[in-house]
XYZ file of C-alpha atoms in Angstrom:
691
model
C -11.475 -47.024 23.658
C -11.735 -43.379 24.717
C -14.833 -41.840 23.159
C -14.774 -39.342 20.295
C -16.591 -36.833 22.478
C -14.034 -37.042 25.275
C -10.992 -37.002 22.952
C -12.223 -34.053 20.930
C -13.123 -31.970 23.969
C -9.851 -32.779 25.679
C -7.888 -31.621 22.638
C -9.871 -28.428 22.079
C -9.741 -27.484 25.761
C -5.982 -27.936 25.658
C -5.353 -27.032 22.036
C -2.145 -25.068 22.591
C -0.670 -27.877 24.673
C -1.781 -30.422 22.068
C -0.126 -28.452 19.282
C 3.007 -27.972 21.379
C 3.275 -31.721 21.905
C 3.003 -32.263 18.152
C 5.532 -29.497 17.517
C 8.048 -31.213 19.811
C 7.790 -34.575 18.093
C 11.185 -35.304 16.464
C 9.897 -35.822 12.909
C 7.664 -32.731 13.014
C 10.381 -30.551 14.562
C 12.910 -31.798 12.017
C 10.698 -30.936 9.027
C 9.769 -27.526 10.485
C 13.447 -26.685 11.044
C 14.314 -27.738 7.496
C 11.532 -25.605 6.053
C 12.599 -22.564 8.070
C 16.262 -22.984 7.116
C 15.683 -23.494 3.400
C 12.554 -21.640 2.254
C 14.567 -18.408 2.117
C 16.786 -19.926 -0.591
C 13.882 -20.400 -2.987
C 13.703 -17.924 -5.870
C 11.334 -19.583 -8.339
C 8.423 -22.003 -8.411
C 10.741 -24.589 -9.970
C 13.243 -24.181 -7.104
C 10.429 -24.792 -4.662
C 9.002 -27.855 -6.374
C 12.409 -29.466 -6.881
C 13.000 -29.541 -3.124
C 10.951 -32.552 -2.074
C 10.899 -31.711 1.638
C 9.904 -28.061 1.199
C 7.235 -28.861 -1.353
C 5.679 -31.720 0.599
C 5.810 -29.759 3.859
C 3.768 -26.955 2.278
C 1.388 -29.340 0.515
C 0.642 -31.067 3.811
C 0.169 -27.710 5.549
C -2.690 -26.899 3.193
C -4.208 -30.380 3.113
C -3.027 -31.128 -0.422
C -0.686 -34.069 0.184
C -2.699 -36.276 -2.129
C -2.033 -33.830 -4.989
C 1.737 -33.604 -4.522
C 2.305 -35.777 -7.564
C 0.496 -33.307 -9.882
C 3.381 -30.850 -10.154
C 2.335 -29.320 -13.472
C -1.100 -28.605 -12.026
C 0.306 -27.184 -8.785
C 2.750 -24.999 -10.708
C -0.183 -23.355 -12.494
C -1.788 -22.829 -9.082
C 1.313 -21.101 -7.669
C 1.764 -18.910 -10.736
C -1.854 -17.716 -10.730
C -2.714 -14.069 -10.122
C -5.045 -14.056 -7.132
C -6.310 -10.587 -8.018
C -7.542 -11.821 -11.413
C -10.929 -13.496 -11.112
C -10.236 -15.338 -14.363
C -6.878 -16.785 -13.297
C -6.410 -20.550 -13.112
C -6.623 -20.886 -9.338
C -9.690 -18.670 -9.038
C -11.595 -20.941 -11.393
C -11.046 -23.986 -9.179
C -13.912 -24.984 -6.898
C -11.701 -26.360 -4.130
C -10.665 -23.383 -1.960
C -7.574 -25.171 -0.691
C -5.745 -24.332 -3.917
C -6.371 -20.623 -3.523
C -5.193 -20.789 0.089
C -2.058 -22.573 -1.076
C -1.356 -19.964 -3.785
C -1.971 -17.145 -1.284
C 0.704 -18.621 0.989
C 3.410 -17.652 -1.495
C 4.378 -14.534 -3.430
C 5.556 -15.994 -6.689
C 3.181 -13.611 -8.461
C 1.999 -10.066 -7.876
C 2.624 -8.084 -4.708
C 6.274 -9.069 -4.220
C 7.336 -7.753 -7.653
C 9.756 -4.795 -7.338
C 8.359 -1.713 -9.074
C 9.179 1.985 -9.065
C 5.573 2.578 -8.055
C 2.604 0.333 -7.430
C -0.694 1.236 -9.099
C -1.881 2.724 -5.814
C 1.270 4.825 -5.493
C 0.889 6.106 -9.040
C -2.751 6.992 -8.462
C -1.845 8.731 -5.194
C 0.948 10.716 -6.866
C -1.375 11.835 -9.641
C -3.946 12.877 -7.066
C -1.231 14.715 -5.148
C -0.039 16.439 -8.341
C -3.549 17.658 -9.126
C -4.079 18.831 -5.546
C -0.692 20.588 -5.450
C -1.317 22.447 -8.690
C -4.723 23.578 -7.471
C -3.233 24.603 -4.128
C -0.538 26.625 -5.887
C -3.113 28.497 -7.964
C -5.286 29.070 -4.912
C -2.241 30.341 -3.009
C -1.517 32.882 -5.781
C -5.101 34.102 -5.604
C -4.777 34.424 -1.824
C -1.552 36.394 -2.256
C -3.262 38.838 -4.615
C -6.215 39.225 -2.254
C -3.814 39.879 0.620
C -1.861 42.417 -1.437
C -5.004 44.337 -2.346
C -6.097 44.430 1.286
C -2.756 45.422 2.821
C -0.982 47.711 0.364
C -3.242 50.596 1.362
C -1.988 50.300 4.953
C 1.684 50.753 4.026
C 3.161 54.096 5.083
C 6.847 53.690 4.210
C 9.245 51.787 1.952
C 10.761 50.021 4.957
C 7.352 48.881 6.162
C 6.716 47.351 2.733
C 10.065 45.543 2.743
C 9.593 44.321 6.320
C 6.396 42.510 5.356
C 7.682 39.228 3.884
C 4.486 38.422 2.026
C 4.155 41.871 0.416
C 7.868 42.042 -0.366
C 7.855 38.626 -2.088
C 4.790 39.634 -4.075
C 6.432 42.840 -5.323
C 9.718 41.077 -6.109
C 7.876 38.466 -8.210
C 5.871 41.140 -10.024
C 8.965 43.156 -10.994
C 11.362 40.255 -11.590
C 13.700 40.920 -8.662
C 15.909 38.082 -7.445
C 16.346 38.820 -3.761
C 19.320 36.446 -3.527
C 21.255 38.828 -5.813
C 20.069 42.255 -4.712
C 20.551 43.686 -1.182
C 17.517 45.049 0.579
C 19.095 48.540 0.757
C 19.372 48.644 -3.036
C 15.680 47.874 -3.477
C 14.787 50.374 -0.756
C 16.587 53.146 -2.650
C 14.878 52.125 -5.910
C 11.482 52.405 -4.206
C 12.369 55.942 -3.066
C 13.390 57.012 -6.567
C 11.439 59.111 -9.027
C 12.026 57.700 -12.517
C 11.152 61.122 -14.044
C 14.058 62.704 -12.149
C 17.324 62.098 -14.086
C 19.268 62.546 -10.853
C 17.346 59.910 -8.873
C 19.039 56.763 -7.653
C 17.314 54.427 -10.116
C 18.378 56.578 -13.071
C 21.971 57.353 -12.066
C 22.718 53.822 -10.881
C 20.766 51.661 -13.331
C 18.944 53.437 -16.151
C 22.152 55.224 -17.131
C 23.591 51.804 -18.090
C 20.885 51.029 -20.626
C 22.485 52.836 -23.581
C 25.743 50.935 -23.214
C 24.006 47.610 -22.525
C 21.728 47.972 -25.553
C 24.737 48.737 -27.721
C 26.514 45.644 -26.393
C 23.384 43.586 -27.023
C 23.147 44.818 -30.608
C 26.826 43.976 -31.140
C 26.409 40.523 -29.643
C 23.465 39.818 -31.944
C 25.515 41.017 -34.897
C 28.378 38.782 -33.807
C 25.997 35.807 -33.621
C 24.797 36.520 -37.131
C 28.371 36.796 -38.395
C 29.433 33.574 -36.664
C 26.479 31.696 -38.138
C 27.323 33.059 -41.561
C 30.963 31.954 -41.285
C 29.968 28.481 -40.071
C 27.587 28.148 -43.010
C 30.294 29.350 -45.417
C 32.993 27.017 -44.041
C 30.574 24.103 -44.097
C 29.771 24.759 -47.755
C 33.509 24.865 -48.612
C 33.996 21.361 -47.175
C 32.363 19.833 -50.241
C 34.363 21.866 -52.793
C 37.198 20.185 -54.771
C 40.627 20.717 -53.231
C 39.235 22.009 -49.938
C 41.515 21.885 -46.889
C 39.083 19.821 -44.824
C 41.196 19.786 -41.690
C 41.676 23.554 -41.648
C 38.003 24.193 -42.412
C 36.860 21.927 -39.547
C 39.167 23.819 -37.175
C 37.702 27.134 -38.312
C 34.183 25.777 -37.865
C 35.001 24.706 -34.295
C 36.459 28.164 -33.554
C 33.317 29.892 -34.829
C 31.085 27.506 -32.900
C 33.001 28.478 -29.751
C 32.525 32.155 -30.617
C 28.842 31.525 -31.289
C 28.374 29.964 -27.872
C 30.142 32.925 -26.215
C 28.060 35.491 -28.141
C 24.846 33.614 -27.337
C 25.692 33.603 -23.618
C 26.394 37.340 -23.819
C 22.974 37.959 -25.367
C 21.320 36.035 -22.537
C 23.303 37.870 -19.850
C 22.784 41.317 -21.407
C 19.067 40.662 -21.876
C 18.757 39.712 -18.205
C 20.557 42.868 -17.104
C 18.390 45.090 -19.312
C 15.218 43.346 -18.067
C 16.319 43.790 -14.448
C 16.979 47.491 -14.952
C 13.640 47.843 -16.683
C 12.048 46.145 -13.669
C 13.783 48.558 -11.300
C 12.584 51.561 -13.290
C 9.043 50.193 -13.375
C 9.223 49.436 -9.648
C 10.264 52.982 -8.858
C 7.378 54.342 -10.934
C 4.847 52.008 -9.321
C 5.167 53.525 -5.834
C 4.752 57.012 -4.388
C 7.488 56.979 -1.732
C 9.491 60.159 -1.086
C 13.337 60.119 -1.152
C 13.326 59.522 2.623
C 11.040 56.487 2.187
C 7.927 58.085 3.640
C 4.645 58.946 1.927
C 3.315 62.480 1.491
C 0.267 63.209 3.668
C -2.899 61.633 2.274
C -1.037 59.713 -0.426
C -1.229 55.897 -0.709
C 1.781 53.734 -1.485
C 0.259 52.999 -4.879
C -2.437 54.495 -7.044
C -5.330 52.209 -7.938
C -3.956 51.940 -11.469
C -0.534 50.851 -10.212
C -2.074 48.286 -7.855
C -3.822 46.786 -10.889
C -0.594 46.831 -12.927
C 1.383 45.217 -10.096
C -1.186 42.440 -9.717
C -1.174 41.828 -13.466
C 2.624 41.649 -13.498
C 2.504 39.216 -10.584
C 0.100 36.954 -12.488
C 2.327 37.193 -15.572
C 5.346 36.164 -13.494
C 3.414 33.057 -12.389
C 2.307 32.104 -15.902
C 4.061 28.716 -15.622
C 2.056 27.860 -12.495
C -1.255 28.775 -14.116
C -0.322 26.936 -17.297
C 0.652 23.721 -15.470
C -2.667 23.770 -13.613
C -4.773 24.132 -16.734
C -6.923 21.035 -17.415
C -5.311 20.438 -20.807
C -1.697 20.648 -19.613
C -2.456 18.738 -16.433
C -4.029 15.863 -18.384
C -1.056 15.816 -20.757
C 1.465 15.726 -17.893
C -0.445 12.897 -16.181
C -0.580 10.869 -19.381
C 3.162 11.290 -19.919
C 3.895 10.342 -16.308
C 1.783 7.175 -16.444
C 3.626 6.034 -19.546
C 7.133 6.991 -18.440
C 6.987 5.614 -14.872
C 6.547 2.075 -16.223
C 10.028 2.271 -17.760
C 11.819 3.571 -14.667
C 13.952 0.777 -13.198
C 16.433 2.684 -11.024
C 17.024 5.998 -9.276
C 19.328 7.034 -12.122
C 16.544 6.348 -14.611
C 14.192 8.382 -12.410
C 16.343 11.528 -12.406
C 17.072 11.077 -16.126
C 13.398 10.980 -17.142
C 11.965 14.542 -17.127
C 8.366 13.382 -17.503
C 8.774 11.501 -14.223
C 11.293 13.681 -12.392
C 9.556 17.028 -12.939
C 6.105 15.556 -12.316
C 7.083 13.837 -9.056
C 8.889 16.860 -7.629
C 6.040 19.115 -8.675
C 3.546 16.789 -7.004
C 5.205 17.219 -3.605
C 5.718 20.952 -4.084
C 9.421 20.984 -4.989
C 10.825 23.038 -7.865
C 13.013 20.836 -10.120
C 15.086 23.918 -11.007
C 15.954 24.586 -7.376
C 16.754 21.032 -6.220
C 19.901 19.191 -7.229
C 19.578 15.710 -8.692
C 22.189 14.493 -6.220
C 19.891 15.500 -3.362
C 16.916 13.740 -4.933
C 18.943 10.561 -5.510
C 20.078 10.524 -1.887
C 16.493 11.058 -0.737
C 15.134 8.187 -2.826
C 17.879 5.855 -1.568
C 17.172 6.693 2.084
C 15.905 4.109 4.554
C 12.591 5.483 5.779
C 12.655 3.150 8.779
C 15.923 4.716 9.999
C 15.404 8.123 11.675
C 19.075 8.921 11.005
C 18.877 8.368 7.244
C 19.579 11.238 4.846
C 15.983 12.138 4.030
C 15.254 13.049 7.658
C 18.336 15.297 7.950
C 16.742 17.703 5.458
C 13.945 18.511 7.940
C 11.465 18.879 5.065
C 8.347 16.708 4.855
C 8.212 17.162 1.087
C 11.304 15.006 0.683
C 9.888 12.337 2.988
C 6.704 12.332 0.941
C 8.755 11.925 -2.236
C 10.731 9.012 -0.790
C 7.554 7.238 0.338
C 6.039 7.582 -3.125
C 8.737 5.427 -4.774
C 10.352 2.059 -4.172
C 14.146 2.175 -4.352
C 16.699 0.484 -2.116
C 19.959 1.903 -0.755
C 21.701 1.133 -4.063
C 19.075 2.855 -6.166
C 17.527 -0.375 -7.444
C 13.847 -1.268 -7.456
C 12.310 -2.847 -4.385
C 8.802 -3.731 -3.223
C 6.237 -1.035 -2.282
C 6.267 0.358 1.243
C 2.726 -0.306 2.421
C 1.076 -1.260 5.683
C -0.422 -4.341 4.042
C 0.525 -6.060 0.816
C -2.120 -6.173 -1.903
C -2.601 -9.934 -1.496
C -3.272 -9.445 2.226
C -5.696 -6.604 1.535
C -7.597 -8.744 -0.943
C -7.706 -11.621 1.542
C -9.013 -9.413 4.343
C -11.594 -7.886 1.999
C -12.728 -11.313 0.785
C -13.048 -12.659 4.330
C -15.046 -9.595 5.381
C -17.563 -10.144 2.588
C -17.849 -13.816 3.596
C -18.412 -12.885 7.247
C -21.060 -10.323 6.314
C -22.931 -12.790 4.113
C -23.067 -15.342 6.914
C -25.205 -13.021 8.971
C -27.641 -12.337 6.141
C -30.833 -14.190 5.323
C -31.321 -15.406 1.729
C -33.500 -12.368 1.065
C -30.803 -10.003 2.343
C -27.866 -11.600 0.513
C -27.778 -9.239 -2.481
C -28.018 -6.011 -0.483
C -25.551 -7.237 2.158
C -23.063 -8.310 -0.510
C -23.222 -4.919 -2.229
C -22.659 -3.042 1.039
C -19.870 -5.405 2.108
C -18.109 -4.891 -1.207
C -18.375 -1.107 -0.772
C -16.875 -1.460 2.704
C -14.116 -3.621 1.242
C -13.348 -1.011 -1.407
C -13.161 1.690 1.281
C -10.733 -0.465 3.253
C -8.545 -1.004 0.201
C -8.401 2.757 -0.362
C -7.811 3.659 3.287
C -5.017 1.167 3.920
C -2.765 3.071 1.508
C -2.727 6.030 3.938
C -1.729 3.993 6.992
C 1.865 4.720 7.982
C 1.995 3.297 11.500
C 0.207 1.219 14.109
C -1.044 4.469 15.630
C -2.642 5.467 12.322
C -4.376 2.104 12.094
C -5.692 1.985 15.649
C -6.903 5.579 15.372
C -9.243 4.457 12.585
C -11.708 2.285 14.474
C -13.774 1.638 11.354
C -10.785 -0.052 9.735
C -9.995 -1.971 12.906
C -13.545 -3.292 13.123
C -13.393 -4.286 9.460
C -10.286 -6.387 10.144
C -11.786 -7.982 13.253
C -14.965 -8.953 11.426
C -12.899 -10.402 8.583
C -11.055 -12.565 11.119
C -14.319 -13.738 12.678
C -13.892 -11.670 15.845
C -16.497 -9.534 17.632
C -15.311 -5.871 17.484
C -17.252 -4.858 20.608
C -15.248 -7.326 22.668
C -11.835 -6.078 21.524
C -10.551 -2.818 22.986
C -8.007 -0.504 21.399
C -5.771 -0.859 24.454
C -5.733 -4.623 24.007
C -4.801 -4.223 20.342
C -1.958 -1.862 21.274
C -0.448 -4.668 23.352
C -1.002 -7.129 20.521
C 0.744 -4.925 17.944
C 3.583 -4.143 20.359
C 4.379 -7.861 20.596
C 7.478 -9.455 19.114
C 6.107 -12.265 16.973
C 9.492 -13.981 16.914
C 9.259 -14.429 20.693
C 6.927 -17.316 21.626
C 6.452 -15.731 25.061
C 5.328 -12.340 23.750
C 1.847 -11.064 24.550
C 0.339 -11.886 21.145
C 1.841 -15.366 21.048
C 0.559 -16.298 24.505
C -3.065 -15.411 23.843
C -5.512 -18.279 23.643
C -6.835 -17.036 20.297
C -4.125 -17.161 17.595
C -6.077 -14.872 15.288
C -4.678 -11.777 16.994
C -1.105 -12.805 16.208
C -2.251 -13.538 12.655
C -3.561 -9.972 12.356
C -0.222 -8.522 13.477
C 1.654 -10.777 11.074
C -0.463 -9.564 8.164
C 0.888 -6.006 8.547
C 4.296 -4.590 7.614
C 5.076 -2.750 10.846
C 8.553 -2.710 12.375
C 9.330 -2.946 16.091
C 8.661 0.791 16.445
C 5.221 0.509 14.921
C 6.092 2.184 11.618
C 5.480 0.822 8.138
C 8.614 -0.922 6.907
C 9.774 -3.201 4.120
C 9.948 -6.409 6.091
C 12.432 -8.964 4.760
C 11.047 -11.820 2.699
C 11.841 -15.454 3.429
C 12.306 -16.426 -0.196
C 8.802 -16.512 -1.699
C 7.046 -15.946 1.624
C 6.333 -12.933 3.773
C 6.294 -13.153 7.546
C 2.594 -13.938 7.835
C 2.689 -16.485 5.019
C 5.536 -18.343 6.691
C 3.823 -18.305 10.087
C 0.560 -19.513 8.585
C 2.284 -22.361 6.750
C 4.007 -23.600 9.897
C 0.824 -23.266 11.966
C -1.160 -25.150 9.328
C 1.432 -27.905 9.235
C 1.097 -28.400 12.979
C -2.695 -28.391 12.740
C -2.664 -30.890 9.893
C -0.220 -33.112 11.788
C -2.438 -33.011 14.870
C -5.532 -33.867 12.837
C -3.800 -36.699 10.996
C -2.421 -38.223 14.181
C -5.799 -38.036 15.861
C -7.371 -39.547 12.772
C -5.074 -42.552 13.007
C -6.600 -43.277 16.410
C -10.119 -41.994 15.903
C -11.362 -40.658 12.519
C -14.239 -38.921 14.303
C -11.867 -36.627 16.177
C -10.152 -35.705 12.921
C -13.489 -34.916 11.334
C -14.475 -32.711 14.277
C -11.162 -30.841 14.275
C -11.401 -30.346 10.523
C -14.951 -28.997 10.748
C -13.922 -26.644 13.555
C -11.068 -25.305 11.410
C -13.169 -24.828 8.288
C -16.363 -23.535 9.962
C -15.357 -19.897 9.638
C -15.053 -20.223 5.860
C -18.507 -21.725 5.299
C -20.898 -19.251 3.704
C -23.649 -21.507 2.388
C -25.034 -25.023 2.484
C -23.214 -25.732 -0.761
C -19.813 -25.220 0.916
C -20.676 -28.099 3.239
C -22.041 -30.337 0.510
C -18.998 -29.738 -1.718
C -16.668 -31.117 0.973
C -16.950 -34.837 1.770
C -15.618 -34.420 5.316
C -17.892 -31.497 6.153
C -20.943 -33.213 4.710
C -20.171 -36.361 6.707
C -20.065 -34.287 9.893
C -23.410 -32.744 8.979
C -25.127 -36.060 8.234
C -23.719 -37.738 11.348
C -24.656 -34.838 13.612
C -28.286 -34.992 12.584
C -28.439 -38.777 12.024
C -29.140 -38.463 8.319
C -28.470 -41.449 6.037
C -25.410 -41.541 3.789
C -27.760 -42.202 0.894
C -28.767 -38.553 1.190
C -25.631 -37.746 -0.857
C -27.377 -39.214 -3.907
C -30.182 -36.673 -3.751
C -30.225 -33.585 -6.046
C -27.869 -30.973 -4.654
C -30.548 -28.297 -4.197
C -32.640 -30.738 -2.173
C -29.645 -31.548 0.010
C -29.056 -27.834 0.551
C -32.609 -27.464 1.860
C -31.875 -30.158 4.433
C -28.741 -28.292 5.559
C -30.630 -25.010 5.926
C -33.416 -26.802 7.803
C -31.090 -28.344 10.388
C -28.546 -25.544 10.933
C -28.080 -21.793 10.579
C -24.999 -21.021 8.526
C -24.440 -17.751 10.415
C -24.049 -19.768 13.651
C -20.812 -21.182 12.237
C -19.189 -17.779 12.869
C -19.788 -18.236 16.598
C -17.130 -20.515 18.189
C -19.484 -21.380 21.066
C -22.204 -22.576 18.703
C -19.686 -24.501 16.617
C -18.429 -26.182 19.789
C -21.977 -27.161 20.732
C -22.590 -28.543 17.250
C -19.407 -30.605 17.378
C -20.224 -31.915 20.837
C -23.385 -33.244 19.304
C -21.445 -34.654 16.344
C -18.897 -36.477 18.505
C -21.620 -38.050 20.631
C -23.542 -39.129 17.534
C -20.366 -40.399 15.893
C -19.750 -42.686 18.862
C -23.323 -43.964 18.705
C -23.155 -44.567 14.969
C -19.824 -46.344 15.080
C -20.342 -48.383 18.266
C -23.933 -49.528 17.786
C -24.978 -53.186 17.547
C -28.257 -54.726 16.612
C -30.914 -56.332 18.760
C -30.963 -53.750 21.522
C -33.818 -51.535 22.511
C -33.451 -47.863 21.786
C -32.433 -45.638 24.647
C -34.725 -42.671 25.349
C -31.591 -40.500 25.402
C -31.222 -40.974 21.656
C -34.422 -38.999 21.110
C -32.166 -35.972 21.559
C -30.497 -36.689 18.251
C -32.490 -39.017 16.025
C -36.019 -39.842 15.007
C -35.494 -43.465 13.976
C -34.883 -46.437 16.247
C -31.276 -47.368 16.976
C -29.501 -49.485 19.539
C -26.661 -48.182 21.678
C -24.953 -51.324 22.825
C -21.254 -50.690 23.182
C -21.518 -46.923 23.777
C -18.957 -45.749 26.309
C -19.753 -44.049 29.603
C -18.244 -40.799 28.354
C -20.678 -40.811 25.441
C -23.621 -41.263 27.815
C -22.226 -38.377 29.839
C -21.992 -36.265 26.661
C -25.601 -37.011 25.788
C -26.718 -36.133 29.298
C -24.847 -32.830 29.169
C -26.322 -31.935 25.826
C -29.795 -32.706 27.132
C -29.171 -30.596 30.219
C -27.929 -27.679 28.066
C -30.053 -27.594 24.922
């Protein structure tokens, strides 16, 4: 029989070819094709578990075939919230169940929501920052006005300076969309004390008539209200003509609406004229627009008045930015956003609509709801979609902050990495960090690793493309460490090629690399073929990386099982190699029968050791091996070479033979080696030559 050592090394040296041979086997190919064709049809856990072939395929992929019968138990596993440390699956000691649950999105990150918690937190942060920026901008405008108004020498110069002109218009309530520049220029040149000046003959002269009309309109409102009250009272009187009275009430209500609109219009006109008169009196320009020699455009008193009027005109901005109002708006937004289930609901909920537009710097009064709806229904991955035609980053920012599809319905968040993936990367990073720490360093290393993990979780929300990710080397290194890779050995240029690969093409760069972990990294991100964050299509309850991992695991499990049918030692070695990266302590080895058997065989320890107290067993593990070495593939390979040689010795030995000196490499007690194959002797010799 071919030795364990030879078989294991042959397979690992040619792992891709070995897996390809398994993949091409008719029964394996048939089950893989069925899984691929049907997993997308699954909508619920029950759907999944009712399909025998799908369910058993996945159970085998995660080494849980022997638990396939326990459907009630496995359903609780699949429905567990991985982010909740107290959930059912997180309380189980066997890590395979968590891996199985993480392979599906029946709970958590795949749930369509208007905003994820991260998006809501980001929008609130953006709202706070925008309000502060707006207040700071007003202060800057006032500082600029104070510094520059003394340099103005003519009315035209003032109006030609956009920033000064806008400041003055705001201060005096002038809508520049309604009033031509020439009109304002003539007002600035007017002397309000001269009855023949432009501002008086053109505008102030209207005030008497407008005030009279306003008084009449107010009187008419009072009369209409009185009539409505009178007619309403008559409705309850005996013998009243109800029909006629209701008609009269409707007529008066129509009159009331007309009179009320007149009051609003007349008040606006009077206020505008008052603003023009005040504007004329606030500046010292001559009728030709110039300034008399030695005279400034404004006196110090008028500069102060203008600045005060400007601040008054921006009262809404200052009020919104006040701590009390800001906290109130945030509280209302947090509550209201949870009830938004469509774009229509979004635009119909002021506490959400006004807050969101304000957060990105848009004025709800100046933007039509139709525009906002079209923006939120845009496909951000399509450069020709509506949102990009507006040529305004504020609208893009708004669209990214919410999760609506082209029909205005809820969809999943647009993020570089789903929350389940982020948690998995963070967890693996902490594990990798702990492996390198001594028992004395464990607490400090864990605390720092968890801080790093928190930073990663916060930073990933800002990643919008592959370029963003690769530009942040700290994040890249975090991911590499989490995957058990050495950051110093992986260049950014290499990663660019990896991320540019088409994972659906088996011949792409990522898929042809000897280390599959790089393709796994790409699959864990939601980047489209242009490198931008996109909402990648789900395959039923699985995302792209979950599906790929399930199929890869199925092949690996099939390979291990088939090798185990011929030689259990090879299966044990392959299993240990696969699980080595997840081992963080001696207890991980002792809790797994297969791993502990590899350990005992490697170091020729008796099976009776399993009956010892667990803490005593752990001391033996720490004495014979360094857990951190299990992160190094080369050291794992050396360990398993030793295991396979020892496995052959243990399982081919016979009694009555003298002990070979070569066995001193591995064991302290006497043992015969009759029946050991030549390849095993060769393995022992190689190990002795390369300690």
